[in-house]
JSON list of C-alpha atoms and ligand atoms in Angstrom, two decimals:
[
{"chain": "A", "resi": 649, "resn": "UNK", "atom": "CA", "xyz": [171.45, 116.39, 91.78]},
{"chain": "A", "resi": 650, "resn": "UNK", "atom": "CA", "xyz": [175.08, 116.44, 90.58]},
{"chain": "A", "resi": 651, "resn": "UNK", "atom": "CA", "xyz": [177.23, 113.47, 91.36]},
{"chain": "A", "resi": 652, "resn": "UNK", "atom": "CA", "xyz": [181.03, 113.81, 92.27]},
{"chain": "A", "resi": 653, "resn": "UNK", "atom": "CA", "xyz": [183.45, 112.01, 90.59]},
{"chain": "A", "resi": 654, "resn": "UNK", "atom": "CA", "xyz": [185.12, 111.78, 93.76]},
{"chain": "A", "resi": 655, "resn": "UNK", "atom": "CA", "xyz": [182.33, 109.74, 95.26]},
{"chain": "A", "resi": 656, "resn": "UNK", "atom": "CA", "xyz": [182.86, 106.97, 92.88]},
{"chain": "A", "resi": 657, "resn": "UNK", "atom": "CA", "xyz": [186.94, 107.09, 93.07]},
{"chain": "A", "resi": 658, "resn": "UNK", "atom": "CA", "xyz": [186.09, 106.97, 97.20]},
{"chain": "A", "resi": 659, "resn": "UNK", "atom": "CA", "xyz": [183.69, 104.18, 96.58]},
{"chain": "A", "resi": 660, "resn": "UNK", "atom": "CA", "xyz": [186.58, 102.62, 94.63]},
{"chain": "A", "resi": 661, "resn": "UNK", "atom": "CA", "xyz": [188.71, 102.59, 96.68]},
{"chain": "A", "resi": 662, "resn": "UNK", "atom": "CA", "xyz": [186.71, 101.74, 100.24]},
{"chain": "A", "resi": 663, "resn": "UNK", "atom": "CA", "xyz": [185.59, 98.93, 97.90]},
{"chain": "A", "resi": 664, "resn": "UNK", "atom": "CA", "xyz": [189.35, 97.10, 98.97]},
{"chain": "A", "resi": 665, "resn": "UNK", "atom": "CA", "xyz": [188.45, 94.82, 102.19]},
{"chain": "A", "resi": 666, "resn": "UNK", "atom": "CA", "xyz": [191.33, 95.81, 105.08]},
{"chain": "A", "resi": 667, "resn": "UNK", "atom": "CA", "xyz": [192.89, 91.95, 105.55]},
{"chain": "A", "resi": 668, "resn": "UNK", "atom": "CA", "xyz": [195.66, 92.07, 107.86]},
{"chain": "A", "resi": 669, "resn": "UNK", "atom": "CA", "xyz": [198.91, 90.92, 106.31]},
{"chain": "A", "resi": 670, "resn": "UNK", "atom": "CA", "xyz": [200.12, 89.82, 109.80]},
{"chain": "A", "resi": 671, "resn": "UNK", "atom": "CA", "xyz": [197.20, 87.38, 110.92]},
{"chain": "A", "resi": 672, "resn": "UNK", "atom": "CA", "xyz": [195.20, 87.48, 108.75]},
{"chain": "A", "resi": 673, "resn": "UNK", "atom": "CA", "xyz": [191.48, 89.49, 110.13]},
{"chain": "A", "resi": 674, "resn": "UNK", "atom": "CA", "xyz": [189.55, 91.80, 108.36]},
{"chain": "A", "resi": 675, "resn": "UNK", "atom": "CA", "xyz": [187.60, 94.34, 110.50]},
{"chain": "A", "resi": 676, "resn": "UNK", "atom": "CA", "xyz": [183.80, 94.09, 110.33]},
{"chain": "A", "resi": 677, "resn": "UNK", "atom": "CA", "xyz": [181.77, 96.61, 107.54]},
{"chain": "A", "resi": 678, "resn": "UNK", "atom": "CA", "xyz": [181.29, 99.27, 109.90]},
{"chain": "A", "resi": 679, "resn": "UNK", "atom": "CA", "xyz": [184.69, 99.60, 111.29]},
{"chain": "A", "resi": 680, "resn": "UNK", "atom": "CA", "xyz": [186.53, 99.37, 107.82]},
{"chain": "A", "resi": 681, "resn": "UNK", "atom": "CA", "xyz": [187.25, 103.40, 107.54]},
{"chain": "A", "resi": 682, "resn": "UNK", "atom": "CA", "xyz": [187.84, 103.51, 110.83]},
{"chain": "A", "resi": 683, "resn": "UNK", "atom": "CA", "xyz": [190.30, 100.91, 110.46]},
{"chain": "A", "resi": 684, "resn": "UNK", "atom": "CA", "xyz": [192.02, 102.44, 107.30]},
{"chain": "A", "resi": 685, "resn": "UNK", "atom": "CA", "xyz": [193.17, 105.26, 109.96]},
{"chain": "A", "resi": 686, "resn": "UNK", "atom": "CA", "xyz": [194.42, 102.57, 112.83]},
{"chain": "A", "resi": 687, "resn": "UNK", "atom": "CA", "xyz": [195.91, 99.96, 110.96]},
{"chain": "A", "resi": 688, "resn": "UNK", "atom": "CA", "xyz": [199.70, 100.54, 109.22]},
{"chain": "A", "resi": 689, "resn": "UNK", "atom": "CA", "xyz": [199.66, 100.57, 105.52]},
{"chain": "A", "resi": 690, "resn": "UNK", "atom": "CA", "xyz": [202.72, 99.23, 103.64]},
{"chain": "A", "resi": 691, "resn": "UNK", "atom": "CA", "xyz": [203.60, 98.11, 100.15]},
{"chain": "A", "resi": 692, "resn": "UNK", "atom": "CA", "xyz": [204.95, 94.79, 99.15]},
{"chain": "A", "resi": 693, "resn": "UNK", "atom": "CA", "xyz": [205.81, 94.24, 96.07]},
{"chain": "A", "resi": 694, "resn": "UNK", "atom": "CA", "xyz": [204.07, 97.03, 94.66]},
{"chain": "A", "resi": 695, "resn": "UNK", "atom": "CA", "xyz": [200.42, 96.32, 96.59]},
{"chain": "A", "resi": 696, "resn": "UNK", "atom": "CA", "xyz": [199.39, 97.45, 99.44]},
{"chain": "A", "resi": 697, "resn": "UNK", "atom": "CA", "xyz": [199.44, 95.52, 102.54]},
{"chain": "A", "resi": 698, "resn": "UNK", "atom": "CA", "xyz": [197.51, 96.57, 105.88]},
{"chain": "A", "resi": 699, "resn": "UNK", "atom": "CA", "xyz": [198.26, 95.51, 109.43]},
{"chain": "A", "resi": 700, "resn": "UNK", "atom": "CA", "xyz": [196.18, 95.88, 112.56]},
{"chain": "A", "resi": 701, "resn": "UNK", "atom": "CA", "xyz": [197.00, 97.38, 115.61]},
{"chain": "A", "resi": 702, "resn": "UNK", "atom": "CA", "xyz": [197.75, 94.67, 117.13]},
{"chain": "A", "resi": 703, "resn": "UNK", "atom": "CA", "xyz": [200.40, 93.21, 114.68]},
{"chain": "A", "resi": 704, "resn": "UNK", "atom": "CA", "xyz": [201.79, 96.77, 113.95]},
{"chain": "A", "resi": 705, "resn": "UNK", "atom": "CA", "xyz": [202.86, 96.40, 117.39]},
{"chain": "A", "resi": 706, "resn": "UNK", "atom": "CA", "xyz": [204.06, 93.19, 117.08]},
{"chain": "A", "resi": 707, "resn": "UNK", "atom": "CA", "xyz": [206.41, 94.47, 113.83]},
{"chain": "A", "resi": 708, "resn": "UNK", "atom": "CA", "xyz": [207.43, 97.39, 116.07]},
{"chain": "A", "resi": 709, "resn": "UNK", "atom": "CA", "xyz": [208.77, 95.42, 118.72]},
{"chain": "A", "resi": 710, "resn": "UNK", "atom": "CA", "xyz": [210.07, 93.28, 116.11]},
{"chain": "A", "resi": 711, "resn": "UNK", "atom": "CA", "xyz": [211.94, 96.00, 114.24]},
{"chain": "A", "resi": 712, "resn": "UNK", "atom": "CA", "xyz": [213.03, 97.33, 117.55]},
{"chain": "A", "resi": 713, "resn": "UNK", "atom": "CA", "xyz": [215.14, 94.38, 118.96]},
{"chain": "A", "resi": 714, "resn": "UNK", "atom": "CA", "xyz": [216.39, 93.76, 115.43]},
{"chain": "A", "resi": 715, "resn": "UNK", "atom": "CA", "xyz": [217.95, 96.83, 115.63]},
{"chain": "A", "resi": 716, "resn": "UNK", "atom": "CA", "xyz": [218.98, 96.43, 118.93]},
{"chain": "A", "resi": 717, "resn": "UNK", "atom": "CA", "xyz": [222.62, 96.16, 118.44]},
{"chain": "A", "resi": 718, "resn": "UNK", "atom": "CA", "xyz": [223.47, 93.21, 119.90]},
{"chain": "A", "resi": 719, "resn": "UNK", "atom": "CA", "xyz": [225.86, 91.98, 117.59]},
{"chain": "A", "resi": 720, "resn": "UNK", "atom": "CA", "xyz": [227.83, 94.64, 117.05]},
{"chain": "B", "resi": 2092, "resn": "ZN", "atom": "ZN1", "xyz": [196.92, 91.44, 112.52]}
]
């Protein structure tokens, strides 16, 4: 049997629990890659930062009405 490389750099990487920088949950085992396709990734500070659907929402509505240009 030949192993990939790639398996191991997948494993690797699927290895990194999904926490949610917004409230903090991390989906259960089973849900984790499915999660990695719902959630919004970002980068702070040079690391990667998840958010759930639910708080990638949130930050969209957030974004929105800040740039709602009320001020103006
Ligand atoms: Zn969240």
């Amino acid at each position: 049997m030949n192993t990939s490389t790639d398996a191991a750099t997948d494993a690797a990487a699927r290895d990194e629990t999904l926490v949610c920088s917004g409230c903090g949950t991390t989906p259960p085992p089973e849900e984790q890659t499915a999660a990695r396709l719902t959630w919004s990734r970002g980068t702070d500070a040079g690391r990667t930062t998840w958010s759930c659907e639910r708080c990638s929402r949130e930050n969209l509505r957030s974004i929105e009405s800040k740039l709602d240009p009320v001020w103006w």
